Amino acid sequence: MGKRILVTSGKGGTGKTSVTAGIASCLAALGRRVVCVDADVGLRNLDLALGLTDTTALDFGDVIAGHVSLDEALSAPPGLPGLSLLAAPSELRTEQTEPEAFARLMAGLAERFDYCFVDSPAGLGAGFRMAAAGCDRALVVSLLEPAALRDAARAVEALERVGMTGAALVINRVRPQLLRVPGAANADDAMDTVGLPLLGVVPEDVAVICAGNRNVPVILYTRKGAAQAYLDMARRLDGQRVPPPRSVKARY
Ligand SMILES: Nc1ncnc2c1ncn2[C@@H]1O[C@H](COP(=O)(O)OP(=O)(O)OP(=O)(O)O)[C@@H](O)[C@H]1O
Ligand SMILES: [Mg+2]
């Protein structure tokens, strides 16, 4: 049975989609069978982060409605065998976004894939509840900023309310020069505020934007910076002991 991993944050724009695509593509590069489910109904963009152009016609709503099979709806991003995407519906159709139906869909995926990632929408409303219903663990993505950390702590409370334990924190877009500013939060402060163990720290990296512009996952664009951080997190999720790079230890 595969792991079903919710990627959430509360606050919008923290990097949920980038982190989902980054870690999932690294796990595929490590030889795992990985599916990414875009749960951002109406605002999907995980397809672009995985190197697929926005031509995906079929989505998880079509599968839940019984219009198409799972195999028909899954698309394969280029360059990473073992990686699949299940797109989000482009508009909200309530009967296709019921948490129970989504949970059944995810249970089916977990029988076929080692890792099933769900990229959740911003906020902690109905979209979050649907996405969470399909998952058995979570990654909470935050920036090192008070508003993002507070929303991440709220996301943790929301996860507890739906009975989900086993979450970890991903700190995204870290700029080392800001860590030296008096009063700036570091990774320890973030873990204290959010109340989760740390899975990894992703630096601010123009490669994330450049890879997006070239329409390739970051790991197929470079092996440094954010790509290295995604790879380290993928290995940790996969059970390997990966210490933080020495430069990271010194800084964070
Ligand atoms: N490590 C990084 N370095 C530089 N830019 C980044 C990094 N991570 C994410 N970004 C950029 O930040 C922006 C927001 O990222 P992303 O879309 O992944 O966030 P999100 O949490 O999924 O947003 P939403 O809540 O709208 O779904 C994007 O333009 C992305 O390219
Ligand atoms: Mg997103």
PDB file of C-alpha atoms and ligand atoms in Angstrom:
ATOM      1  CA  MET A   1       0.000   0.000   0.000  1.00  0.00           C
ATOM      2  CA  GLY A   2       1.481   3.360  -1.041  1.00  0.00           C
ATOM      3  CA  LYS A   3       1.854   6.418   1.168  1.00  0.00           C
ATOM      4  CA  ARG A   4      -0.808   9.086   0.598  1.00  0.00           C
ATOM      5  CA  ILE A   5       0.737  12.474   1.323  1.00  0.00           C
ATOM      6  CA  LEU A   6      -1.171  15.727   1.583  1.00  0.00           C
ATOM      7  CA  VAL A   7       0.811  18.892   0.798  1.00  0.00           C
ATOM      8  CA  THR A   8      -0.807  21.834   2.520  1.00  0.00           C
ATOM      9  CA  SER A   9      -0.001  25.180   4.135  1.00  0.00           C
ATOM     10  CA  GLY A  10      -3.038  27.216   5.012  1.00  0.00           C
ATOM     11  CA  LYS A  11      -1.567  30.338   3.430  1.00  0.00           C
ATOM     12  CA  GLY A  12      -1.532  30.620  -0.359  1.00  0.00           C
ATOM     13  CA  GLY A  13       1.610  30.906  -2.437  1.00  0.00           C
ATOM     14  CA  THR A  14       4.014  29.242   0.019  1.00  0.00           C
ATOM     15  CA  GLY A  15       5.178  26.690  -2.553  1.00  0.00           C
ATOM     16  CA  LYS A  16       2.851  23.691  -2.144  1.00  0.00           C
ATOM     17  CA  THR A  17       2.734  22.995  -5.866  1.00  0.00           C
ATOM     18  CA  SER A  18       6.496  23.482  -6.326  1.00  0.00           C
ATOM     19  CA  VAL A  19       7.306  21.247  -3.344  1.00  0.00           C
ATOM     20  CA  THR A  20       4.848  18.566  -4.494  1.00  0.00           C
ATOM     21  CA  ALA A  21       6.326  18.520  -7.995  1.00  0.00           C
ATOM     22  CA  GLY A  22       9.887  18.755  -6.670  1.00  0.00           C
ATOM     23  CA  ILE A  23       9.732  15.861  -4.196  1.00  0.00           C
ATOM     24  CA  ALA A  24       7.501  13.673  -6.378  1.00  0.00           C
ATOM     25  CA  SER A  25       9.767  13.984  -9.418  1.00  0.00           C
ATOM     26  CA  CYS A  26      12.817  13.136  -7.258  1.00  0.00           C
ATOM     27  CA  LEU A  27      11.112  10.011  -5.898  1.00  0.00           C
ATOM     28  CA  ALA A  28      10.352   9.000  -9.490  1.00  0.00           C
ATOM     29  CA  ALA A  29      14.005   9.645 -10.384  1.00  0.00           C
ATOM     30  CA  LEU A  30      14.899   7.273  -7.490  1.00  0.00           C
ATOM     31  CA  GLY A  31      12.825   4.575  -9.177  1.00  0.00           C
ATOM     32  CA  ARG A  32       9.613   4.804  -7.174  1.00  0.00           C
ATOM     33  CA  ARG A  33       6.118   4.681  -8.677  1.00  0.00           C
ATOM     34  CA  VAL A  34       4.662   8.099  -7.925  1.00  0.00           C
ATOM     35  CA  VAL A  35       1.362   9.803  -8.688  1.00  0.00           C
ATOM     36  CA  CYS A  36       0.600  13.467  -8.095  1.00  0.00           C
ATOM     37  CA  VAL A  37      -3.027  14.434  -7.691  1.00  0.00           C
ATOM     38  CA  ASP A  38      -3.871  18.081  -8.227  1.00  0.00           C
ATOM     39  CA  ALA A  39      -6.617  18.935  -5.745  1.00  0.00           C
ATOM     40  CA  ASP A  40      -6.611  22.650  -6.537  1.00  0.00           C
ATOM     41  CA  VAL A  41      -9.974  22.567  -8.282  1.00  0.00           C
ATOM     42  CA  GLY A  42     -10.398  25.496 -10.657  1.00  0.00           C
ATOM     43  CA  LEU A  43      -6.812  26.761 -10.270  1.00  0.00           C
ATOM     44  CA  ARG A  44      -4.746  23.746 -11.220  1.00  0.00           C
ATOM     45  CA  ASN A  45      -1.112  24.231 -12.164  1.00  0.00           C
ATOM     46  CA  LEU A  46       0.661  21.095 -10.970  1.00  0.00           C
ATOM     47  CA  ASP A  47       0.693  19.905 -14.595  1.00  0.00           C
ATOM     48  CA  LEU A  48       2.950  22.831 -15.530  1.00  0.00           C
ATOM     49  CA  ALA A  49       5.297  22.243 -12.572  1.00  0.00           C
ATOM     50  CA  LEU A  50       5.692  18.627 -13.722  1.00  0.00           C
ATOM     51  CA  GLY A  51       6.552  19.609 -17.284  1.00  0.00           C
ATOM     52  CA  LEU A  52       3.173  18.950 -18.876  1.00  0.00           C
ATOM     53  CA  THR A  53       1.658  21.713 -20.935  1.00  0.00           C
ATOM     54  CA  ASP A  54      -1.905  22.606 -20.072  1.00  0.00           C
ATOM     55  CA  THR A  55      -3.456  20.120 -22.450  1.00  0.00           C
ATOM     56  CA  THR A  56      -4.666  17.674 -19.817  1.00  0.00           C
ATOM     57  CA  ALA A  57      -8.279  17.093 -20.769  1.00  0.00           C
ATOM     58  CA  LEU A  58      -9.318  14.486 -18.215  1.00  0.00           C
ATOM     59  CA  ASP A  59      -9.305  14.921 -14.458  1.00  0.00           C
ATOM     60  CA  PHE A  60     -10.092  13.171 -11.180  1.00  0.00           C
ATOM     61  CA  GLY A  61     -13.684  14.439 -11.343  1.00  0.00           C
ATOM     62  CA  ASP A  62     -14.150  12.445 -14.567  1.00  0.00           C
ATOM     63  CA  VAL A  63     -12.867   9.323 -12.784  1.00  0.00           C
ATOM     64  CA  ILE A  64     -15.098   9.855  -9.737  1.00  0.00           C
ATOM     65  CA  ALA A  65     -18.105  10.429 -12.026  1.00  0.00           C
ATOM     66  CA  GLY A  66     -17.298   7.167 -13.819  1.00  0.00           C
ATOM     67  CA  HIS A  67     -16.876   8.862 -17.210  1.00  0.00           C
ATOM     68  CA  VAL A  68     -13.367   7.459 -17.703  1.00  0.00           C
ATOM     69  CA  SER A  69     -11.052   4.894 -16.143  1.00  0.00           C
ATOM     70  CA  LEU A  70      -8.093   5.837 -13.973  1.00  0.00           C
ATOM     71  CA  ASP A  71      -5.731   4.729 -16.743  1.00  0.00           C
ATOM     72  CA  GLU A  72      -7.387   7.056 -19.219  1.00  0.00           C
ATOM     73  CA  ALA A  73      -7.201  10.021 -16.841  1.00  0.00           C
ATOM     74  CA  LEU A  74      -3.568   9.588 -15.740  1.00  0.00           C
ATOM     75  CA  SER A  75      -0.977  11.477 -17.747  1.00  0.00           C
ATOM     76  CA  ALA A  76       2.755  10.856 -17.828  1.00  0.00           C
ATOM     77  CA  PRO A  77       5.070  13.855 -17.501  1.00  0.00           C
ATOM     78  CA  PRO A  78       8.009  13.510 -19.954  1.00  0.00           C
ATOM     79  CA  GLY A  79      11.481  12.464 -18.828  1.00  0.00           C
ATOM     80  CA  LEU A  80      10.572  10.698 -15.576  1.00  0.00           C
ATOM     81  CA  PRO A  81       9.295   7.145 -16.013  1.00  0.00           C
ATOM     82  CA  GLY A  82       7.252   6.108 -12.981  1.00  0.00           C
ATOM     83  CA  LEU A  83       5.687   9.535 -12.504  1.00  0.00           C
ATOM     84  CA  SER A  84       1.989  10.157 -13.224  1.00  0.00           C
ATOM     85  CA  LEU A  85      -0.363  13.073 -12.828  1.00  0.00           C
ATOM     86  CA  LEU A  86      -4.076  13.113 -12.138  1.00  0.00           C
ATOM     87  CA  ALA A  87      -5.313  16.617 -12.918  1.00  0.00           C
ATOM     88  CA  ALA A  88      -7.894  18.688 -11.063  1.00  0.00           C
ATOM     89  CA  PRO A  89     -11.259  19.569 -12.576  1.00  0.00           C
ATOM     90  CA  SER A  90     -11.216  23.066 -14.032  1.00  0.00           C
ATOM     91  CA  GLU A  91     -14.509  23.887 -12.358  1.00  0.00           C
ATOM     92  CA  LEU A  92     -16.206  22.850  -9.161  1.00  0.00           C
ATOM     93  CA  ARG A  93     -18.728  20.013  -9.524  1.00  0.00           C
ATOM     94  CA  THR A  94     -19.808  19.295  -5.973  1.00  0.00           C
ATOM     95  CA  GLU A  95     -20.681  15.630  -6.434  1.00  0.00           C
ATOM     96  CA  GLN A  96     -17.182  14.985  -7.813  1.00  0.00           C
ATOM     97  CA  THR A  97     -15.377  16.652  -4.925  1.00  0.00           C
ATOM     98  CA  GLU A  98     -17.034  14.874  -1.995  1.00  0.00           C
ATOM     99  CA  PRO A  99     -14.391  13.827   0.565  1.00  0.00           C
ATOM    100  CA  GLU A 100     -15.686  10.218   0.646  1.00  0.00           C
ATOM    101  CA  ALA A 101     -15.445   9.844  -3.139  1.00  0.00           C
ATOM    102  CA  PHE A 102     -11.963  11.399  -3.136  1.00  0.00           C
ATOM    103  CA  ALA A 103     -10.880   9.037  -0.350  1.00  0.00           C
ATOM    104  CA  ARG A 104     -12.016   6.030  -2.428  1.00  0.00           C
ATOM    105  CA  LEU A 105     -10.113   7.347  -5.442  1.00  0.00           C
ATOM    106  CA  MET A 106      -6.964   7.757  -3.345  1.00  0.00           C
ATOM    107  CA  ALA A 107      -7.310   4.259  -1.878  1.00  0.00           C
ATOM    108  CA  GLY A 108      -7.341   2.921  -5.456  1.00  0.00           C
ATOM    109  CA  LEU A 109      -4.227   4.914  -6.334  1.00  0.00           C
ATOM    110  CA  ALA A 110      -2.395   3.710  -3.218  1.00  0.00           C
ATOM    111  CA  GLU A 111      -2.744   0.145  -4.481  1.00  0.00           C
ATOM    112  CA  ARG A 112      -0.841   1.028  -7.652  1.00  0.00           C
ATOM    113  CA  PHE A 113       1.724   3.615  -6.570  1.00  0.00           C
ATOM    114  CA  ASP A 114       4.415   3.769  -3.870  1.00  0.00           C
ATOM    115  CA  TYR A 115       3.732   7.477  -3.266  1.00  0.00           C
ATOM    116  CA  CYS A 116       0.525   9.420  -3.899  1.00  0.00           C
ATOM    117  CA  PHE A 117       0.917  13.176  -3.408  1.00  0.00           C
ATOM    118  CA  VAL A 118      -2.066  15.500  -3.153  1.00  0.00           C
ATOM    119  CA  ASP A 119      -1.387  19.166  -3.887  1.00  0.00           C
ATOM    120  CA  SER A 120      -4.050  20.964  -1.887  1.00  0.00           C
ATOM    121  CA  PRO A 121      -5.523  24.383  -2.579  1.00  0.00           C
ATOM    122  CA  ALA A 122      -4.743  27.411  -0.418  1.00  0.00           C
ATOM    123  CA  GLY A 123      -6.898  27.728   2.688  1.00  0.00           C
ATOM    124  CA  LEU A 124      -8.411  25.241   5.100  1.00  0.00           C
ATOM    125  CA  GLY A 125     -11.935  25.017   3.707  1.00  0.00           C
ATOM    126  CA  ALA A 126     -13.799  22.444   1.635  1.00  0.00           C
ATOM    127  CA  GLY A 127     -10.891  21.876  -0.779  1.00  0.00           C
ATOM    128  CA  PHE A 128      -8.541  21.152   2.127  1.00  0.00           C
ATOM    129  CA  ARG A 129     -11.050  18.742   3.711  1.00  0.00           C
ATOM    130  CA  MET A 130     -11.512  16.851   0.441  1.00  0.00           C
ATOM    131  CA  ALA A 131      -7.748  16.604  -0.096  1.00  0.00           C
ATOM    132  CA  ALA A 132      -7.089  15.566   3.512  1.00  0.00           C
ATOM    133  CA  ALA A 133      -9.749  12.845   3.378  1.00  0.00           C
ATOM    134  CA  GLY A 134      -7.657  11.004   0.815  1.00  0.00           C
ATOM    135  CA  CYS A 135      -4.365  11.088   2.723  1.00  0.00           C
ATOM    136  CA  ASP A 136      -2.733   9.363   5.679  1.00  0.00           C
ATOM    137  CA  ARG A 137       0.076  11.872   6.339  1.00  0.00           C
ATOM    138  CA  ALA A 138       0.924  15.459   5.499  1.00  0.00           C
ATOM    139  CA  LEU A 139       3.659  17.885   4.586  1.00  0.00           C
ATOM    140  CA  VAL A 140       3.018  21.436   5.791  1.00  0.00           C
ATOM    141  CA  VAL A 141       4.857  24.002   3.670  1.00  0.00           C
ATOM    142  CA  SER A 142       5.737  27.351   5.199  1.00  0.00           C
ATOM    143  CA  LEU A 143       7.894  30.353   4.577  1.00  0.00           C
ATOM    144  CA  LEU A 144      10.045  31.738   7.399  1.00  0.00           C
ATOM    145  CA  GLU A 145       7.583  34.589   7.889  1.00  0.00           C
ATOM    146  CA  PRO A 146       5.203  35.179  10.795  1.00  0.00           C
ATOM    147  CA  ALA A 147       2.015  35.094   8.687  1.00  0.00           C
ATOM    148  CA  ALA A 148       2.980  31.880   6.904  1.00  0.00           C
ATOM    149  CA  LEU A 149       4.099  30.218  10.155  1.00  0.00           C
ATOM    150  CA  ARG A 150       0.882  31.159  11.920  1.00  0.00           C
ATOM    151  CA  ASP A 151      -1.181  29.757   9.032  1.00  0.00           C
ATOM    152  CA  ALA A 152       0.955  26.616   9.054  1.00  0.00           C
ATOM    153  CA  ALA A 153       0.155  26.186  12.766  1.00  0.00           C
ATOM    154  CA  ARG A 154      -3.535  26.545  11.890  1.00  0.00           C
ATOM    155  CA  ALA A 155      -3.114  23.917   9.192  1.00  0.00           C
ATOM    156  CA  VAL A 156      -1.664  21.571  11.841  1.00  0.00           C
ATOM    157  CA  GLU A 157      -4.742  22.181  14.042  1.00  0.00           C
ATOM    158  CA  ALA A 158      -6.986  21.476  11.046  1.00  0.00           C
ATOM    159  CA  LEU A 159      -5.077  18.241  10.373  1.00  0.00           C
ATOM    160  CA  GLU A 160      -5.560  17.210  14.010  1.00  0.00           C
ATOM    161  CA  ARG A 161      -9.304  17.912  13.698  1.00  0.00           C
ATOM    162  CA  VAL A 162      -9.543  15.461  10.793  1.00  0.00           C
ATOM    163  CA  GLY A 163      -7.534  12.924  12.774  1.00  0.00           C
ATOM    164  CA  MET A 164      -4.338  13.103  10.761  1.00  0.00           C
ATOM    165  CA  THR A 165      -1.078  12.561  12.603  1.00  0.00           C
ATOM    166  CA  GLY A 166       2.346  12.045  11.077  1.00  0.00           C
ATOM    167  CA  ALA A 167       2.931  15.453   9.539  1.00  0.00           C
ATOM    168  CA  ALA A 168       6.267  17.151   8.867  1.00  0.00           C
ATOM    169  CA  LEU A 169       7.328  20.696   8.065  1.00  0.00           C
ATOM    170  CA  VAL A 170       8.928  21.931   4.844  1.00  0.00           C
ATOM    171  CA  ILE A 171      10.392  25.427   5.006  1.00  0.00           C
ATOM    172  CA  ASN A 172      10.479  26.977   1.565  1.00  0.00           C
ATOM    173  CA  ARG A 173      12.210  29.939  -0.096  1.00  0.00           C
ATOM    174  CA  VAL A 174      14.815  30.457   2.611  1.00  0.00           C
ATOM    175  CA  ARG A 175      17.195  33.346   1.972  1.00  0.00           C
ATOM    176  CA  PRO A 176      20.381  32.958   4.059  1.00  0.00           C
ATOM    177  CA  GLN A 177      21.027  36.714   4.153  1.00  0.00           C
ATOM    178  CA  LEU A 178      17.664  37.245   5.899  1.00  0.00           C
ATOM    179  CA  LEU A 179      18.583  34.740   8.620  1.00  0.00           C
ATOM    180  CA  ARG A 180      21.277  37.143   9.807  1.00  0.00           C
ATOM    181  CA  VAL A 181      18.780  39.957  10.341  1.00  0.00           C
ATOM    182  CA  PRO A 182      18.178  40.429  14.110  1.00  0.00           C
ATOM    183  CA  GLY A 183      14.845  38.923  15.154  1.00  0.00           C
ATOM    184  CA  ALA A 184      14.493  36.789  12.012  1.00  0.00           C
ATOM    185  CA  ALA A 185      12.992  33.326  12.557  1.00  0.00           C
ATOM    186  CA  ASN A 186      15.172  30.274  11.919  1.00  0.00           C
ATOM    187  CA  ALA A 187      14.238  26.637  11.363  1.00  0.00           C
ATOM    188  CA  ASP A 188      14.120  25.896  15.127  1.00  0.00           C
ATOM    189  CA  ASP A 189      11.715  28.791  15.708  1.00  0.00           C
ATOM    190  CA  ALA A 190       9.591  27.542  12.812  1.00  0.00           C
ATOM    191  CA  MET A 191       9.388  24.009  14.237  1.00  0.00           C
ATOM    192  CA  ASP A 192       8.411  25.445  17.637  1.00  0.00           C
ATOM    193  CA  THR A 193       5.717  27.690  16.169  1.00  0.00           C
ATOM    194  CA  VAL A 194       4.234  25.058  13.872  1.00  0.00           C
ATOM    195  CA  GLY A 195       4.772  22.130  16.228  1.00  0.00           C
ATOM    196  CA  LEU A 196       6.140  19.715  13.634  1.00  0.00           C
ATOM    197  CA  PRO A 197       9.455  17.974  12.951  1.00  0.00           C
ATOM    198  CA  LEU A 198      11.386  19.293   9.967  1.00  0.00           C
ATOM    199  CA  LEU A 199      11.542  17.305   6.721  1.00  0.00           C
ATOM    200  CA  GLY A 200      13.686  19.834   4.904  1.00  0.00           C
ATOM    201  CA  VAL A 201      14.572  23.387   3.984  1.00  0.00           C
ATOM    202  CA  VAL A 202      14.366  24.629   0.388  1.00  0.00           C
ATOM    203  CA  PRO A 203      16.425  27.696  -0.509  1.00  0.00           C
ATOM    204  CA  GLU A 204      15.094  30.556  -2.564  1.00  0.00           C
ATOM    205  CA  ASP A 205      16.311  29.538  -6.016  1.00  0.00           C
ATOM    206  CA  VAL A 206      15.749  31.117  -9.423  1.00  0.00           C
ATOM    207  CA  ALA A 207      16.098  27.606 -10.879  1.00  0.00           C
ATOM    208  CA  VAL A 208      12.511  26.935  -9.683  1.00  0.00           C
ATOM    209  CA  ILE A 209      11.295  29.740 -11.925  1.00  0.00           C
ATOM    210  CA  CYS A 210      13.727  28.962 -14.774  1.00  0.00           C
ATOM    211  CA  ALA A 211      12.713  25.279 -14.796  1.00  0.00           C
ATOM    212  CA  GLY A 212       9.076  26.406 -14.890  1.00  0.00           C
ATOM    213  CA  ASN A 213       9.801  28.685 -17.827  1.00  0.00           C
ATOM    214  CA  ARG A 214      11.447  25.765 -19.647  1.00  0.00           C
ATOM    215  CA  ASN A 215       8.535  23.521 -18.639  1.00  0.00           C
ATOM    216  CA  VAL A 216      10.637  20.852 -16.918  1.00  0.00           C
ATOM    217  CA  PRO A 217      10.677  19.604 -13.307  1.00  0.00           C
ATOM    218  CA  VAL A 218      13.506  21.261 -11.349  1.00  0.00           C
ATOM    219  CA  ILE A 219      15.435  17.974 -10.943  1.00  0.00           C
ATOM    220  CA  LEU A 220      15.739  17.716 -14.745  1.00  0.00           C
ATOM    221  CA  TYR A 221      17.056  21.282 -14.889  1.00  0.00           C
ATOM    222  CA  THR A 222      19.762  21.278 -12.174  1.00  0.00           C
ATOM    223  CA  ARG A 223      21.047  19.195  -9.250  1.00  0.00           C
ATOM    224  CA  LYS A 224      21.894  22.149  -7.021  1.00  0.00           C
ATOM    225  CA  GLY A 225      19.965  24.445  -4.708  1.00  0.00           C
ATOM    226  CA  ALA A 226      16.252  23.700  -4.528  1.00  0.00           C
ATOM    227  CA  ALA A 227      16.721  20.529  -6.609  1.00  0.00           C
ATOM    228  CA  GLN A 228      19.195  19.156  -4.045  1.00  0.00           C
ATOM    229  CA  ALA A 229      16.769  20.037  -1.235  1.00  0.00           C
ATOM    230  CA  TYR A 230      13.893  18.231  -3.002  1.00  0.00           C
ATOM    231  CA  LEU A 231      16.134  15.193  -3.528  1.00  0.00           C
ATOM    232  CA  ASP A 232      17.207  15.142   0.134  1.00  0.00           C
ATOM    233  CA  MET A 233      13.559  15.312   1.253  1.00  0.00           C
ATOM    234  CA  ALA A 234      12.588  12.554  -1.192  1.00  0.00           C
ATOM    235  CA  ARG A 235      15.314  10.319   0.261  1.00  0.00           C
ATOM    236  CA  ARG A 236      14.225  11.076   3.834  1.00  0.00           C
ATOM    237  CA  LEU A 237      10.610  10.216   2.987  1.00  0.00           C
ATOM    238  CA  ASP A 238      11.911   7.031   1.420  1.00  0.00           C
ATOM    239  CA  GLY A 239      13.547   6.030   4.698  1.00  0.00           C
ATOM    240  CA  GLN A 240      17.157   7.067   4.051  1.00  0.00           C
ATOM    241  CA  ARG A 241      19.151   9.002   6.626  1.00  0.00           C
ATOM    242  CA  VAL A 242      20.171  12.191   4.877  1.00  0.00           C
ATOM    243  CA  PRO A 243      21.852  14.772   7.110  1.00  0.00           C
ATOM    244  CA  PRO A 244      21.450  18.416   6.128  1.00  0.00           C
ATOM    245  CA  PRO A 245      24.374  19.786   4.080  1.00  0.00           C
ATOM    246  CA  ARG A 246      27.065  21.313   6.311  1.00  0.00           C
ATOM    247  CA  SER A 247      26.390  24.795   4.973  1.00  0.00           C
ATOM    248  CA  VAL A 248      22.732  24.381   5.907  1.00  0.00           C
ATOM    249  CA  LYS A 249      23.580  23.274   9.457  1.00  0.00           C
ATOM    250  CA  ALA A 250      25.776  26.319   9.931  1.00  0.00           C
ATOM    251  CA  ARG A 251      23.141  28.689   8.623  1.00  0.00           C
ATOM    252  CA  TYR A 252      19.898  27.346  10.003  1.00  0.00           C
TER     253      TYR A 252
HETATM  254  N1  LIG B   1      12.309  27.610  -3.625  1.00  0.00           N
HETATM  255  C1  LIG B   1      11.794  28.549  -4.446  1.00  0.00           C
HETATM  256  N2  LIG B   1      12.577  29.509  -4.976  1.00  0.00           N
HETATM  257  C2  LIG B   1      12.075  30.457  -5.791  1.00  0.00           C
HETATM  258  N3  LIG B   1      10.775  30.525  -6.136  1.00  0.00           N
HETATM  259  C3  LIG B   1       9.941  29.607  -5.648  1.00  0.00           C
HETATM  260  C4  LIG B   1      10.392  28.561  -4.780  1.00  0.00           C
HETATM  261  N4  LIG B   1       9.323  27.799  -4.446  1.00  0.00           N
HETATM  262  C5  LIG B   1       8.262  28.335  -5.075  1.00  0.00           C
HETATM  263  N5  LIG B   1       8.622  29.414  -5.796  1.00  0.00           N
HETATM  264  C6  LIG B   1       7.742  30.283  -6.600  1.00  0.00           C
HETATM  265  O1  LIG B   1       6.738  30.788  -5.722  1.00  0.00           O
HETATM  266  C7  LIG B   1       5.521  30.913  -6.418  1.00  0.00           C
HETATM  267  C8  LIG B   1       4.434  30.184  -5.631  1.00  0.00           C
HETATM  268  O2  LIG B   1       4.758  28.806  -5.627  1.00  0.00           O
HETATM  269  P1  LIG B   1       3.639  27.691  -5.736  1.00  0.00           P
HETATM  270  O3  LIG B   1       2.727  27.925  -6.888  1.00  0.00           O
HETATM  271  O4  LIG B   1       4.356  26.385  -5.672  1.00  0.00           O
HETATM  272  O5  LIG B   1       2.852  27.969  -4.380  1.00  0.00           O
HETATM  273  P2  LIG B   1       1.469  27.341  -3.888  1.00  0.00           P
HETATM  274  O6  LIG B   1       1.554  27.258  -2.404  1.00  0.00           O
HETATM  275  O7  LIG B   1       1.184  26.097  -4.627  1.00  0.00           O
HETATM  276  O8  LIG B   1       0.440  28.479  -4.323  1.00  0.00           O
HETATM  277  P3  LIG B   1      -1.175  28.366  -4.250  1.00  0.00           P
HETATM  278  O9  LIG B   1      -1.533  28.535  -2.807  1.00  0.00           O
HETATM  279  O10 LIG B   1      -1.629  29.517  -5.098  1.00  0.00           O
HETATM  280  O11 LIG B   1      -1.551  27.030  -4.797  1.00  0.00           O
HETATM  281  C9  LIG B   1       5.742  30.364  -7.818  1.00  0.00           C
HETATM  282  O12 LIG B   1       5.941  31.426  -8.692  1.00  0.00           O
HETATM  283  C10 LIG B   1       7.001  29.523  -7.678  1.00  0.00           C
HETATM  284  O13 LIG B   1       7.751  29.482  -8.874  1.00  0.00           O
HETATM  285 MG    MG B   2      -0.524  25.529  -5.719  1.00  0.00          MG
END
